mmCIF file of C-alpha atoms in Angstrom:
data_model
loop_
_atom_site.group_PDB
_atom_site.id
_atom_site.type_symbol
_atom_site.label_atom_id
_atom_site.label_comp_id
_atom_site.label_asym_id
_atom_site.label_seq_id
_atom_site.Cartn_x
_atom_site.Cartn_y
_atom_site.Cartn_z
ATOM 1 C CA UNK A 4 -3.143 6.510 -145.072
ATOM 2 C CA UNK A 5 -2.039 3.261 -143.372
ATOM 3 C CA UNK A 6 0.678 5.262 -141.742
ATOM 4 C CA UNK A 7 -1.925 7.806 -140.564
ATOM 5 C CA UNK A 8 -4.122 5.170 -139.382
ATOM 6 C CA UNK A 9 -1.208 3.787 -137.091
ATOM 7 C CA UNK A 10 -0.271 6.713 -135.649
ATOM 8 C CA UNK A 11 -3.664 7.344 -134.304
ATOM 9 C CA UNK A 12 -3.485 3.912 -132.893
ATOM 10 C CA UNK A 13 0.365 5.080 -131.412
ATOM 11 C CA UNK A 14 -1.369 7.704 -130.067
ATOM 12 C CA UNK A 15 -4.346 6.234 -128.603
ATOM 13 C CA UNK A 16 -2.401 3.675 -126.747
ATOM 14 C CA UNK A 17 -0.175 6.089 -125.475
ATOM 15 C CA UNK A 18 -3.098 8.329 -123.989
ATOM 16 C CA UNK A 19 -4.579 4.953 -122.500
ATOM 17 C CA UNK A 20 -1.282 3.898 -121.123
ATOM 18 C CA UNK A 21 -0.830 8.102 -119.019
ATOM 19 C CA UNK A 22 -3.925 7.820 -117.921
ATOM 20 C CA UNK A 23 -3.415 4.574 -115.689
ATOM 21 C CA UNK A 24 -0.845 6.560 -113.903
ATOM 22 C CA UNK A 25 -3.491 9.354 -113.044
ATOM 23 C CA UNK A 26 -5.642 8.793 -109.777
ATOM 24 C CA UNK A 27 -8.467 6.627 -109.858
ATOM 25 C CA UNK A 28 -10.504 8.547 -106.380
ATOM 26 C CA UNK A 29 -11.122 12.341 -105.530
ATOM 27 C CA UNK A 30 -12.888 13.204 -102.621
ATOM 28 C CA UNK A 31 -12.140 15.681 -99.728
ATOM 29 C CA UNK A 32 -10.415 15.461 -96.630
ATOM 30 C CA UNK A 33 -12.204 15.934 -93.323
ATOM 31 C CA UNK A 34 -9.793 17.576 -90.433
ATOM 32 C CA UNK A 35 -10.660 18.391 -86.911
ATOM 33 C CA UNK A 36 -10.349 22.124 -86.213
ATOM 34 C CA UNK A 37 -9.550 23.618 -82.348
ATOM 35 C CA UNK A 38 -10.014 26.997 -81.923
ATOM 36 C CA UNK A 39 -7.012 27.470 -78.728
ATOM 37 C CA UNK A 40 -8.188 30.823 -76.611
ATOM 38 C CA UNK A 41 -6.026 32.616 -74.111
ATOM 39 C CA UNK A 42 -6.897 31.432 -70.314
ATOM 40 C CA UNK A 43 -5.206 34.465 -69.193
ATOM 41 C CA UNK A 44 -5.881 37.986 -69.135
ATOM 42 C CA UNK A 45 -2.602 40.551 -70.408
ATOM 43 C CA UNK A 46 -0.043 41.414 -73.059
ATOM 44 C CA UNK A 47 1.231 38.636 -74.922
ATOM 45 C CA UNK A 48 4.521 38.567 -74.873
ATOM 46 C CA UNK A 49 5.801 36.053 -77.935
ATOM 47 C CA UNK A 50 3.914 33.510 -80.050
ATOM 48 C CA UNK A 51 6.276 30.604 -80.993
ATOM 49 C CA UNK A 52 4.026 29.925 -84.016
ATOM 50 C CA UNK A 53 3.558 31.121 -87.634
ATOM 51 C CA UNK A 54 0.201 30.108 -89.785
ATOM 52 C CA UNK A 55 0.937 26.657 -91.638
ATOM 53 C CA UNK A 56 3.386 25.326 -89.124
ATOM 54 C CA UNK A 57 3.311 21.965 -87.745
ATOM 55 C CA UNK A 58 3.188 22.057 -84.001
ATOM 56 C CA UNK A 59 3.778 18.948 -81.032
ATOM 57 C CA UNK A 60 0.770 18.587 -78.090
ATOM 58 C CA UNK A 61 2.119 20.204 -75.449
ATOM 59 C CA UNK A 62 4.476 22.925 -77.177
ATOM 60 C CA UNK A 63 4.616 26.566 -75.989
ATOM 61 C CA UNK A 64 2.397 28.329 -78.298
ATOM 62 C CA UNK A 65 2.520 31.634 -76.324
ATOM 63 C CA UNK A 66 3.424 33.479 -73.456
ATOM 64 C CA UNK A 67 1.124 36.469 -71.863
ATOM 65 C CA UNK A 68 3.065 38.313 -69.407
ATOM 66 C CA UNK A 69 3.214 37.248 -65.749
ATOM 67 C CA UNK A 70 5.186 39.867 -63.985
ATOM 68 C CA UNK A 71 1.983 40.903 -61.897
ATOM 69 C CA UNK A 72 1.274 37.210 -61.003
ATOM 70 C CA UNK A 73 5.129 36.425 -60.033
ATOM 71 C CA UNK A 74 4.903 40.217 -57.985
ATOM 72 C CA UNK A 75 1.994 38.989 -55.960
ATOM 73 C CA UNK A 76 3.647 35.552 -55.720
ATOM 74 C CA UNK A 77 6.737 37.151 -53.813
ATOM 75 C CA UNK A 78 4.402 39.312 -51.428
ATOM 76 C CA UNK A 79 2.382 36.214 -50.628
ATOM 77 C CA UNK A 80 5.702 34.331 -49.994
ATOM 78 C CA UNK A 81 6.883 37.480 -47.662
ATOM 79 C CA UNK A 82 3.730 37.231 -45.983
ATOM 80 C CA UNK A 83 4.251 34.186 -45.014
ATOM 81 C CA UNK A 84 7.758 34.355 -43.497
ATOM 82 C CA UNK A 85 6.239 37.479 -41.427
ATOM 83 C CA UNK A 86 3.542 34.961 -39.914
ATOM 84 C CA UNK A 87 6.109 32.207 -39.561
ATOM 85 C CA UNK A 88 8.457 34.740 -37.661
ATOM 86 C CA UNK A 89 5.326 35.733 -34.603
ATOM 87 C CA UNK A 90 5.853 31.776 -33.459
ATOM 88 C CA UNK A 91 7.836 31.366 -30.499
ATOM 89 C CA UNK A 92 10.446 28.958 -29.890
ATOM 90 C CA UNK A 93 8.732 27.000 -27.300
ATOM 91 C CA UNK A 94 12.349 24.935 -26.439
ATOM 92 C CA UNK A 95 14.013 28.399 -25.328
ATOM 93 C CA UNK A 96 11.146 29.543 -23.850
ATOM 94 C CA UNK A 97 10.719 26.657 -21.102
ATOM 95 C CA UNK A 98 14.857 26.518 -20.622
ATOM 96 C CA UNK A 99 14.606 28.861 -18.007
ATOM 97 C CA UNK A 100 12.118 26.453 -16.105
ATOM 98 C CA UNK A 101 13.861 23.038 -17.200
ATOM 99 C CA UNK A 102 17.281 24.614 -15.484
ATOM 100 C CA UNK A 103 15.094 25.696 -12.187
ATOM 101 C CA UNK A 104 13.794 21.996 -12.076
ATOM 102 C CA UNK A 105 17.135 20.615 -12.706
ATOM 103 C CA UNK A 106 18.886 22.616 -9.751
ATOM 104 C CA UNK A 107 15.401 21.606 -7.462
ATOM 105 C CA UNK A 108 16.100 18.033 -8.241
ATOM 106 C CA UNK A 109 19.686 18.342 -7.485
ATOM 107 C CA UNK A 110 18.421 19.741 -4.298
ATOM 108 C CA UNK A 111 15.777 17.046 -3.486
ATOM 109 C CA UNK A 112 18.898 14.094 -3.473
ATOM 110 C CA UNK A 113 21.274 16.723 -1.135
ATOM 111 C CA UNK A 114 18.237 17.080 1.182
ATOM 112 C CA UNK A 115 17.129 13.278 0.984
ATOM 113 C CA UNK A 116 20.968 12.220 1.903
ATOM 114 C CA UNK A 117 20.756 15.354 4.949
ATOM 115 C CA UNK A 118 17.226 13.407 5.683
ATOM 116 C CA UNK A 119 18.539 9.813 6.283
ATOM 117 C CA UNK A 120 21.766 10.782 8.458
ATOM 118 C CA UNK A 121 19.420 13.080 10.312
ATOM 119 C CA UNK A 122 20.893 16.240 9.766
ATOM 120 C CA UNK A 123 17.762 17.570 8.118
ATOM 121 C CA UNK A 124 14.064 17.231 8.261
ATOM 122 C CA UNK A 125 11.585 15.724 6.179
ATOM 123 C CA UNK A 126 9.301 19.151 6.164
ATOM 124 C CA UNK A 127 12.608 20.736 4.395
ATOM 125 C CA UNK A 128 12.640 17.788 1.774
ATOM 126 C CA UNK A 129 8.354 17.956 1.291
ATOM 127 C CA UNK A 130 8.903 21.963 0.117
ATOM 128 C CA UNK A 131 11.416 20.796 -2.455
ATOM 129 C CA UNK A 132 9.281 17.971 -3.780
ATOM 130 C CA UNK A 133 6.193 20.868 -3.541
ATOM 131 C CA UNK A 134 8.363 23.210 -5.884
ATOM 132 C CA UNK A 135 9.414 20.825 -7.916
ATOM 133 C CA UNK A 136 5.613 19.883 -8.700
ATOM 134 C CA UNK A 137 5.141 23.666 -8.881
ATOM 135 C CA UNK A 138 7.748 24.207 -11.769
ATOM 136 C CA UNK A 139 6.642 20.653 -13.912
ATOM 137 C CA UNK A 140 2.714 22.069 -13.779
ATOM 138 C CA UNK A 141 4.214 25.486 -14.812
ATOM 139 C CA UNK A 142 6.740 23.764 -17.587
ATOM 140 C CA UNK A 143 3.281 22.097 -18.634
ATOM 141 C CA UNK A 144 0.965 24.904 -18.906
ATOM 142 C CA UNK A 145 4.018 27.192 -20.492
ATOM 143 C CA UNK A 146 4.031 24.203 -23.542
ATOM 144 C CA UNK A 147 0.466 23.976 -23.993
ATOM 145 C CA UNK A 148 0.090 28.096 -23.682
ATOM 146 C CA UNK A 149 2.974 28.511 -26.919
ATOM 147 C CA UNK A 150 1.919 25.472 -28.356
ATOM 148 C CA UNK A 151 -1.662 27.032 -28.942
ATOM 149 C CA UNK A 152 -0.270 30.292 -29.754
ATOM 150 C CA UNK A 153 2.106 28.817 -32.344
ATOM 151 C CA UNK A 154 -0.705 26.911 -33.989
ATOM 152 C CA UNK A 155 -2.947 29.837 -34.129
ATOM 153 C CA UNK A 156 -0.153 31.846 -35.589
ATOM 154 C CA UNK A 157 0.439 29.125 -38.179
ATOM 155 C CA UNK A 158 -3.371 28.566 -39.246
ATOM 156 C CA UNK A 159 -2.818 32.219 -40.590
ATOM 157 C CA UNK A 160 -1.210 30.257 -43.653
ATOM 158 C CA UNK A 161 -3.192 28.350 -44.499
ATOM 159 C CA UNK A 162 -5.135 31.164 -46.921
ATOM 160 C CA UNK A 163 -1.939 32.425 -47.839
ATOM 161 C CA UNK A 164 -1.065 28.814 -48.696
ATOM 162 C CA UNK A 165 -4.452 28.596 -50.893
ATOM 163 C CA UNK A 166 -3.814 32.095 -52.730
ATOM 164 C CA UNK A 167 -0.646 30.898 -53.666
ATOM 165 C CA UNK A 168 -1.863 28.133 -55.129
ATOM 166 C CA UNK A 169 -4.272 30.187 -56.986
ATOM 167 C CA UNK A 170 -1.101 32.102 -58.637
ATOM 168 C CA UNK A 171 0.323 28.758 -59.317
ATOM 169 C CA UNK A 172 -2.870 28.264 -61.528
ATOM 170 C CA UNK A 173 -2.910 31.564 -63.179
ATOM 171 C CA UNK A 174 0.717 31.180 -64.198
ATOM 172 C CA UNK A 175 0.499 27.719 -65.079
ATOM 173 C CA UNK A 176 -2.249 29.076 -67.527
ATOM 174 C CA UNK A 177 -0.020 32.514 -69.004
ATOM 175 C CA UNK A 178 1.440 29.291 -71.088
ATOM 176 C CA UNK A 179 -0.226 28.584 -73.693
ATOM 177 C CA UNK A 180 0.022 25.171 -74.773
ATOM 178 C CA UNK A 181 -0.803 23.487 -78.096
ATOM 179 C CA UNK A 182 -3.696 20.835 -76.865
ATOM 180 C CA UNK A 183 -2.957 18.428 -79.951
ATOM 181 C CA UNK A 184 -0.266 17.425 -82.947
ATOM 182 C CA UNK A 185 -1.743 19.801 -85.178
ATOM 183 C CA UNK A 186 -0.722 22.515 -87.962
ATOM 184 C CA UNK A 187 -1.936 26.173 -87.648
ATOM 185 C CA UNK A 188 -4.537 27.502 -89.840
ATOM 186 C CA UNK A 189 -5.146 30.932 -88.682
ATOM 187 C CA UNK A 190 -3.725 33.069 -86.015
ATOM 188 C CA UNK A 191 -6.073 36.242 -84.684
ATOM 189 C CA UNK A 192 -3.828 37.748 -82.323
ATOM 190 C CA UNK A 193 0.045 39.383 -81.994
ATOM 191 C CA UNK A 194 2.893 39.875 -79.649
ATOM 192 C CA UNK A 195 2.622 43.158 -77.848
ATOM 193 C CA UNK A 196 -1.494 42.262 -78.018
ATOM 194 C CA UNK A 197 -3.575 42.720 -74.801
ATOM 195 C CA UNK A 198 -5.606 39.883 -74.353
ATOM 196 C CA UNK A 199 -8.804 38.617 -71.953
ATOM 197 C CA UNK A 200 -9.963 35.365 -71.282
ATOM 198 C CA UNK A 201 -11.854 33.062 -74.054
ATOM 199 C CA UNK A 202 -9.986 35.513 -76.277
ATOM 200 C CA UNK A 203 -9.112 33.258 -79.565
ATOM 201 C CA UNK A 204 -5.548 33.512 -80.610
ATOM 202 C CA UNK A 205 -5.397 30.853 -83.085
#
């Protein structure tokens, strides 16, 4: 009996003594849950992501396809080289005049040495001066004239400028990006999946 007796008591101690190892608080954890949607309308073409996995802020979660966007980039960019290739090259343009002034001036100091050993007259070296005047109001004019065609030729990219832009936006946003460190519960969509806006892919 007394052997009896101390094996309960073995026993008892032993139950006492596993049961300090076992934890002393239950309770549940509390976890912040993100539905991410698609900002882009298409046909997603891979998900870097399987349910359970551990993911970095910033990662690549998908990809929807952005060969329309990139298409309408490259006609926007075309677009613009055909604007930028109406301006005129004002330098070549007023060359013609610049020489005409150069040989007038050349002129004006033959005449003015003709002048003082009296070999010509001073009416002779007044029309030189006069067409000299002439051609620097006409190289004037000719500047300003292609200058304000050139700048209303350019303004015409401006909106092409601003569309591309928008493109920018809509590509930047066929990425989608994981907005926090977080591990995926649940994903509701596949590749080869069309997709709309808002729609919730994980």
């Amino acid at each position: 009996m007394k052997r009896y007796a101390m094996f309960l008591a073995l026993l008892f101690i032993a139950a006492c003594s596993s049961q300090e190892k076992a934890a002393d608080a239950y309770g549940n954890f509390e976890a912040t849950e993100l539905m991410v949607s698609s900002e882009a309308n298409g046909k997603i073409q891979k998900m870097n992501f399987e349910e359970g996995c551990t993911v970095k802020s910033g990662d690549i979660l998908a990809v929807i396809d952005t060969v329309q966007l990139n298409l309408k980039k490259y006609q926007i960019d075309a677009s613009i080289e055909a604007v930028k290739s109406k301006t005129r090259d004002i330098q070549s343009q007023l060359d013609v005049l610049l020489e005409q002034k150069a040989n007038l001036e050349r002129e004006r100091k033959r005449f003015k040495r003709l002048v003082e050993d009296s070999a010509a007259t001073t009416k002779q070296l007044d029309d030189i001066d006069g067409q000299i005047s002439i051609v620097e109001k006409s190289i004037t004019a000719m500047r300003k004239s292609l200058s304000d065609a050139n700048n209303a030729v350019l303004s015409e990219i401006k909106p092409l400028d601003y569309q591309k832009k928008q493109l920018d936006d809509n590509l930047q946003k066929s990425y989608i990006l994981s907005p926090i460190d977080a591990t995926i519960l649940k994903k509701y969509a596949e590749p080869g999946e069309i997709v709309n806006f808002g729609k919730p892919l994980m």
